[in-house]
PDB file of C-alpha atoms in Angstrom:
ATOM      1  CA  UNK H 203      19.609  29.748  -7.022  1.00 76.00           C
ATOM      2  CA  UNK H 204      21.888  28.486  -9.492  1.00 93.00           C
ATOM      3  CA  UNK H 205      21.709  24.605  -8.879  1.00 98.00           C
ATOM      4  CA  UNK H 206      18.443  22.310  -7.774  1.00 98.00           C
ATOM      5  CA  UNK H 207      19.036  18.955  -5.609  1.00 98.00           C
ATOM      6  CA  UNK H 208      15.691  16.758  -6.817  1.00 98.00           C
ATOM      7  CA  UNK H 209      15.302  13.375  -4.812  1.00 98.00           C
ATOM      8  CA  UNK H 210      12.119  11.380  -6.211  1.00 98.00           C
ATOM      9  CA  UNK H 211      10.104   9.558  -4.195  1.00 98.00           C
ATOM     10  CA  UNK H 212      12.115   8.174  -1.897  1.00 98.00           C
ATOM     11  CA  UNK H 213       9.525   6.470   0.694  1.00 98.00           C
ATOM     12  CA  UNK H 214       8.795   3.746   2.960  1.00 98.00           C
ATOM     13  CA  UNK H 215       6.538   1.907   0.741  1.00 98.00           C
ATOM     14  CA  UNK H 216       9.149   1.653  -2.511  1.00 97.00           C
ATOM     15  CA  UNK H 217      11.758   0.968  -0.171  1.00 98.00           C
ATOM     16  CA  UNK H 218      11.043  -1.776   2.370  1.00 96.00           C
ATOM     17  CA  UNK H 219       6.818  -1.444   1.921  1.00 96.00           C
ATOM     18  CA  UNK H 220       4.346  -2.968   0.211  1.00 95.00           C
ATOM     19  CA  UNK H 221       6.651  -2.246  -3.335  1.00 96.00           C
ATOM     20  CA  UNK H 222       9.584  -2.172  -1.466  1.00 97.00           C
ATOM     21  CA  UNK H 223      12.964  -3.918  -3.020  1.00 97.00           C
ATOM     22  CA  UNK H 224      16.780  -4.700  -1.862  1.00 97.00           C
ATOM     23  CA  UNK H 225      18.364  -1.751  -4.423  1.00 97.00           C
ATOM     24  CA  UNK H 226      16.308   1.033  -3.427  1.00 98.00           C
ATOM     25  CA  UNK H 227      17.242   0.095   0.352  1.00 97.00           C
ATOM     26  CA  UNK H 228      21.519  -0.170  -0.866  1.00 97.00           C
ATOM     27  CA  UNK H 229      20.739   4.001  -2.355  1.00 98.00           C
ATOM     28  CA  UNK H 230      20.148   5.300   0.921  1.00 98.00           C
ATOM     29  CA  UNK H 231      23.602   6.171   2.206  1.00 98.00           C
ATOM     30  CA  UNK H 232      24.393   7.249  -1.284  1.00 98.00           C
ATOM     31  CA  UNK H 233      21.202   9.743  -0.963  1.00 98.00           C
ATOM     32  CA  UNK H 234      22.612  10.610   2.484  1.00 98.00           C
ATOM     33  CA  UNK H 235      25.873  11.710   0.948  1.00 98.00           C
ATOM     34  CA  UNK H 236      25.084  13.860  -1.388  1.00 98.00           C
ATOM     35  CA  UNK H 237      22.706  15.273   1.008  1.00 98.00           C
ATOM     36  CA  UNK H 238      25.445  16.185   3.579  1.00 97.00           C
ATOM     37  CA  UNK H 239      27.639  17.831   0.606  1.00 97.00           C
ATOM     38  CA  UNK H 240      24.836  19.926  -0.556  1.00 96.00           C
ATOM     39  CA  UNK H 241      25.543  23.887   0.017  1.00 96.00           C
ATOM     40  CA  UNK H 242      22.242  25.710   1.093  1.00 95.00           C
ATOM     41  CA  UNK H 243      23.170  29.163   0.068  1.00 94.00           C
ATOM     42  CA  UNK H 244      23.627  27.968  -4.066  1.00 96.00           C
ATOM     43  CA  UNK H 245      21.304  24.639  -4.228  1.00 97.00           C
ATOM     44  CA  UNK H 246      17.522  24.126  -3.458  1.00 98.00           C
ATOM     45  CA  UNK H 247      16.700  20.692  -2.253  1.00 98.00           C
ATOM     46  CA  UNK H 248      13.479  19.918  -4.036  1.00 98.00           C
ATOM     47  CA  UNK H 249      11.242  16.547  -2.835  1.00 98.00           C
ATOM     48  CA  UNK H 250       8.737  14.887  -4.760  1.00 98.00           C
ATOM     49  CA  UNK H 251       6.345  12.379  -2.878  1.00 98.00           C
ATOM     50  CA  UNK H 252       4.214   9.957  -4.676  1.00 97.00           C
ATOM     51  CA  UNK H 253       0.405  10.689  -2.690  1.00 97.00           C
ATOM     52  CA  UNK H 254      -2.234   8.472  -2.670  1.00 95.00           C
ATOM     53  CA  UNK H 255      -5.394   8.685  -1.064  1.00 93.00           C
ATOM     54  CA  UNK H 256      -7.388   5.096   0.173  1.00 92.00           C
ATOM     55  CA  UNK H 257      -9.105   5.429  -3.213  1.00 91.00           C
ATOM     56  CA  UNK H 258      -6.324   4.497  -4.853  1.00 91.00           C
ATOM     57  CA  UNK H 259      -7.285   0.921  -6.105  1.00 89.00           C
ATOM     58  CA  UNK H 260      -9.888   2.820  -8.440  1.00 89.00           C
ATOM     59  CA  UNK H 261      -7.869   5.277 -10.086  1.00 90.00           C
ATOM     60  CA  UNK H 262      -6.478   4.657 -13.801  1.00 88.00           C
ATOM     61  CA  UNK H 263      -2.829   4.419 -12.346  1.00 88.00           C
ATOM     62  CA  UNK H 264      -4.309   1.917  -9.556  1.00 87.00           C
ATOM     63  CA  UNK H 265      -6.391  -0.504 -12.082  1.00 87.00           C
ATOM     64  CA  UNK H 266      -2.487  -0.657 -13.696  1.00 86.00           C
ATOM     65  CA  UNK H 267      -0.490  -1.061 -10.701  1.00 86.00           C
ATOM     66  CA  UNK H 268      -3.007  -2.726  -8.082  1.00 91.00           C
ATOM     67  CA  UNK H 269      -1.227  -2.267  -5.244  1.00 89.00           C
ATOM     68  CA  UNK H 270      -1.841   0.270  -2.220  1.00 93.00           C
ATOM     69  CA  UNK H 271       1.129   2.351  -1.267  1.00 96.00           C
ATOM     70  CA  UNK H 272       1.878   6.041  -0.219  1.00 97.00           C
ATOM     71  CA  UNK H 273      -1.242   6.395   1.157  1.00 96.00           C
ATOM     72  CA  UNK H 274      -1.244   9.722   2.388  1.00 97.00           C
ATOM     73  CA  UNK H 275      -0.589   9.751   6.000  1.00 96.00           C
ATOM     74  CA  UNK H 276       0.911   6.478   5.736  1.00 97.00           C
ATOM     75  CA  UNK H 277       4.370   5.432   7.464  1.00 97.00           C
ATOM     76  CA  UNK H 278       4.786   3.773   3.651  1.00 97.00           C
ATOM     77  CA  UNK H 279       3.723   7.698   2.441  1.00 98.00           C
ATOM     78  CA  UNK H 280       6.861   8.922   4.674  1.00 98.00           C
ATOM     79  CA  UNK H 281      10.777   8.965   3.815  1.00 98.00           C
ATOM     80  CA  UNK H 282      13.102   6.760   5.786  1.00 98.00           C
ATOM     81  CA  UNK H 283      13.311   8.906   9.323  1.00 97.00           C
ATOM     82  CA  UNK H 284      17.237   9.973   8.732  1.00 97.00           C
ATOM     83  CA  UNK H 285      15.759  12.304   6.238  1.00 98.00           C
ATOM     84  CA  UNK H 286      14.083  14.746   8.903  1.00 97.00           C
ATOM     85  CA  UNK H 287      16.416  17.154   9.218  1.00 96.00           C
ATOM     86  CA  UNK H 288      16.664  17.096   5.468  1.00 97.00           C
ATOM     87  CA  UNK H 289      12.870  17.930   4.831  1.00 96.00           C
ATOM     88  CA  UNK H 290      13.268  21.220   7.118  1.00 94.00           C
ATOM     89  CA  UNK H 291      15.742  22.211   4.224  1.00 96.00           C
ATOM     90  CA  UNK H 292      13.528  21.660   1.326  1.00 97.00           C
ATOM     91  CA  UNK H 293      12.794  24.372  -0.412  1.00 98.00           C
ATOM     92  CA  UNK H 294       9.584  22.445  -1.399  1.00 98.00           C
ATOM     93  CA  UNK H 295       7.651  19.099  -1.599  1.00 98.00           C
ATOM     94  CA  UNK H 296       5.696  18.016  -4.323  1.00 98.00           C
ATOM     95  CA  UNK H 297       3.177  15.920  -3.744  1.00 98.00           C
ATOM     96  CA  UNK H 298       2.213  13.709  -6.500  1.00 97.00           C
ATOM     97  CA  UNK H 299      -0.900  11.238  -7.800  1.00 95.00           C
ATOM     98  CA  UNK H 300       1.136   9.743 -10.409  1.00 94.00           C
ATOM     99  CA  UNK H 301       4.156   9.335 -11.763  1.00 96.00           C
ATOM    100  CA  UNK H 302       5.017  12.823 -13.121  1.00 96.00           C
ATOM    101  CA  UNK H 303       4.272  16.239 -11.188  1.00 97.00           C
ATOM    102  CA  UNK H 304       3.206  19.018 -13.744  1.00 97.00           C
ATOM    103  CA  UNK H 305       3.380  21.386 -10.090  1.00 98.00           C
ATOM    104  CA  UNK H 306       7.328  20.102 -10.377  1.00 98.00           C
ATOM    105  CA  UNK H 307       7.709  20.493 -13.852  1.00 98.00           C
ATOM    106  CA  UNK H 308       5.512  24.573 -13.737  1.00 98.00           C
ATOM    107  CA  UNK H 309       8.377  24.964 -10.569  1.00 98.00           C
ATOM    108  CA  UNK H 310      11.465  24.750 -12.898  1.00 98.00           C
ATOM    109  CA  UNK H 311      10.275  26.280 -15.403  1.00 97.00           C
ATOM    110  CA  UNK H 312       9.998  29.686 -13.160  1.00 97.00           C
ATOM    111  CA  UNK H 313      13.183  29.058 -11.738  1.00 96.00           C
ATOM    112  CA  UNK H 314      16.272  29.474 -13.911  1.00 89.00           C
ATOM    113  CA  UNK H 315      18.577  26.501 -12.490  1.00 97.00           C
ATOM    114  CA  UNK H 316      21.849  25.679 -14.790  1.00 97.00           C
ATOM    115  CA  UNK H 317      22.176  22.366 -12.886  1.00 98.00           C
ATOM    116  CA  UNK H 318      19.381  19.862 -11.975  1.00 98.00           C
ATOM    117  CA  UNK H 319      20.716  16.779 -10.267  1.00 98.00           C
ATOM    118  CA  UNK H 320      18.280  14.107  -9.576  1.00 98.00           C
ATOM    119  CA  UNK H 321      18.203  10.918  -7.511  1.00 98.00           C
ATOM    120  CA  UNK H 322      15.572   9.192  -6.246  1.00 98.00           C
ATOM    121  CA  UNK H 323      12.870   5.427  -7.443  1.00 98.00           C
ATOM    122  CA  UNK H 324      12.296   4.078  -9.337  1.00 98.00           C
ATOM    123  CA  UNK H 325      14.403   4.989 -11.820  1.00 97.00           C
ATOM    124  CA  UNK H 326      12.347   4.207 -15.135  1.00 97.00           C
ATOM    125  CA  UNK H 327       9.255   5.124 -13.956  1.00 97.00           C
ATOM    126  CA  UNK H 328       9.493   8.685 -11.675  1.00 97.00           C
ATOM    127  CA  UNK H 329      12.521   9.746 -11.696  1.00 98.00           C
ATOM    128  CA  UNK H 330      12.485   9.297 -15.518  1.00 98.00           C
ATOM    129  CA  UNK H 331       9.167  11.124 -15.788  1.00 98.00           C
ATOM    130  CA  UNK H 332      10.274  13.814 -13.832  1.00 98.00           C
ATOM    131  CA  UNK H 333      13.264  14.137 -15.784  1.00 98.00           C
ATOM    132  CA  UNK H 334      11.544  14.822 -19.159  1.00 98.00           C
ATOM    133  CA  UNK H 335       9.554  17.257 -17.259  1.00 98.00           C
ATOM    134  CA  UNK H 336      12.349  19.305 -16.042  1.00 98.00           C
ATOM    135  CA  UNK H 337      13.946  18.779 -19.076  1.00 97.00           C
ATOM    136  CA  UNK H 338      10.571  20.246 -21.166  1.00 97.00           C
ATOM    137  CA  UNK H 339      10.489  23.075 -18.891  1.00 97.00           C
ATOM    138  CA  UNK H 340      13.874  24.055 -18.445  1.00 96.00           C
ATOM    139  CA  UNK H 341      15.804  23.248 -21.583  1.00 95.00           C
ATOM    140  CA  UNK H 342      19.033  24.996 -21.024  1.00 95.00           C
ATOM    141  CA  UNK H 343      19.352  23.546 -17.832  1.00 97.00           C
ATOM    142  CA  UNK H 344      22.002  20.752 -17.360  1.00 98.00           C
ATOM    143  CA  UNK H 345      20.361  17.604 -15.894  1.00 98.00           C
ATOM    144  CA  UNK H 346      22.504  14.871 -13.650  1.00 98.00           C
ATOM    145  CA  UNK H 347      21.393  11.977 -12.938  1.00 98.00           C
ATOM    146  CA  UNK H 348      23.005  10.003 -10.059  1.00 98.00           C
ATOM    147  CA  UNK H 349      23.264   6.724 -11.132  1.00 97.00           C
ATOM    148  CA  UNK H 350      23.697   5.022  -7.623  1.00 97.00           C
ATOM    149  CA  UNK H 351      21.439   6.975  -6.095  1.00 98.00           C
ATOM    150  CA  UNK H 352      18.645   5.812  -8.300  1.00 98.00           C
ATOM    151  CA  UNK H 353      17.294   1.872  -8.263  1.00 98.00           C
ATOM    152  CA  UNK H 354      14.925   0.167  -9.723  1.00 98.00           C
ATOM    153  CA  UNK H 355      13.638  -3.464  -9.801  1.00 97.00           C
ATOM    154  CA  UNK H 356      14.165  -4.236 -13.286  1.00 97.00           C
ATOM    155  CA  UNK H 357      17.517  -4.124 -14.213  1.00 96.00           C
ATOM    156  CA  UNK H 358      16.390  -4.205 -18.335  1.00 97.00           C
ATOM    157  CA  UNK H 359      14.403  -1.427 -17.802  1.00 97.00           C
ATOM    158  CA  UNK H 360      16.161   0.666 -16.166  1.00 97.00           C
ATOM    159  CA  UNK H 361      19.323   0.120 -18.328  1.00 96.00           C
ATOM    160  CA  UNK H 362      16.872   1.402 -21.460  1.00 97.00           C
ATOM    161  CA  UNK H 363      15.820   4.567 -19.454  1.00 97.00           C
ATOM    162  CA  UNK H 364      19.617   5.349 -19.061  1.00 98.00           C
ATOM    163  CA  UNK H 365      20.067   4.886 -22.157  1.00 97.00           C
ATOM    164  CA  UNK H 366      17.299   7.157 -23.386  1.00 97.00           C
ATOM    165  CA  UNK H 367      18.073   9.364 -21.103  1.00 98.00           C
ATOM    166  CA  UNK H 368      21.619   9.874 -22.091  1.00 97.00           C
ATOM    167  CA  UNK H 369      20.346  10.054 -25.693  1.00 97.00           C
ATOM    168  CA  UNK H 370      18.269  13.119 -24.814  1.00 95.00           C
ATOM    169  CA  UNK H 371      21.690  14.841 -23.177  1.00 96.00           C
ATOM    170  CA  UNK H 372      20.936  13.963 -19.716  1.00 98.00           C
ATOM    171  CA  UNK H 373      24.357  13.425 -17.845  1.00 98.00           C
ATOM    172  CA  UNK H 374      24.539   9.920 -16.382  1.00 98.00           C
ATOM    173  CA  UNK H 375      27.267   9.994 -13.534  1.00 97.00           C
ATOM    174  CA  UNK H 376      27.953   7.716 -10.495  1.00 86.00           C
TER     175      UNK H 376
END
């Protein structure tokens, strides 16, 4: 496959759940589109899914971010249900315990993609993790990012991941 489709973490529980806000809800049709112009025979569609387990509150990333969410299982753990016939065409699902999946990251770098679009939340925290690592494990590859397709709930910080981002060659487009 020439070209990789990557939506991050697009669940219940950053959405309208327990971390839920109004931008990442305004991305979904956006999502949706690109979805429904994706062709199957040139592009994987690859998922990653933040994956908790009820333990979650004592883990280093919980202690940080003391909220429960994406428990596994969970309707917050689950994308919004127009995604379902979307999931049958992933080529495959990461599921993650924090931000970044190395699993993602050792993917790309056996697969020889010259285009790696990404889309997903929140936008300076996962999908700018996962990013770098397809950016560290692919480095010829040309990364998009789809600006409204990506949200986050602060605006300041997600205006300095762009902005790293595009500093590192990372294509910023709408």
């Amino acid at each position: 496959m020439e070209k990789a489709f990557v939506i991050v973490d697009y669940q219940n529980d950053f959405i309208n759940g327990s971390l839920g806000f109004k931008k990442a809800l305004e991305i979904k049709q956006n999502i949706l589109n690109h979805l429904n112009q994706i062709d199957f025979n040139t592009t994987h569609l690859l998922i990653t899914c933040d994956t908790h387990d009820q333990d979650y509150l004592k883990s280093k990333e919980g202690l940080n971010l003391p909220i429960k969410h994406c428990i596994k299982g969970t309707f917050g753990w689950k994308m919004p249900s127009e995604f379902d016939p979307f999931l049958q065409k992933a080529h495959k699902i990461f599921y993650k315990n924090t931000f970044g999946s190395l699993d993602f990251a050792n993917f790309i770098n056996q697969n020889s993609y010259k285009e790696i679009y990404f889309c997903g939340l929140v936008s300076h925290i996962c999908v700018f993790f996962n990013i770098i690592l397809a950016f560290s494990a692919n480095p010829d590859s040309k990364i998009i990012l789809y600006q409204n397709s990506t949200a986050s709930f602060d605006n300041n910080l997600e205006y300095s991941a762009f902005s790293l981002l595009k500093a590192y060659g990372v294509k910023i487009i709408s």
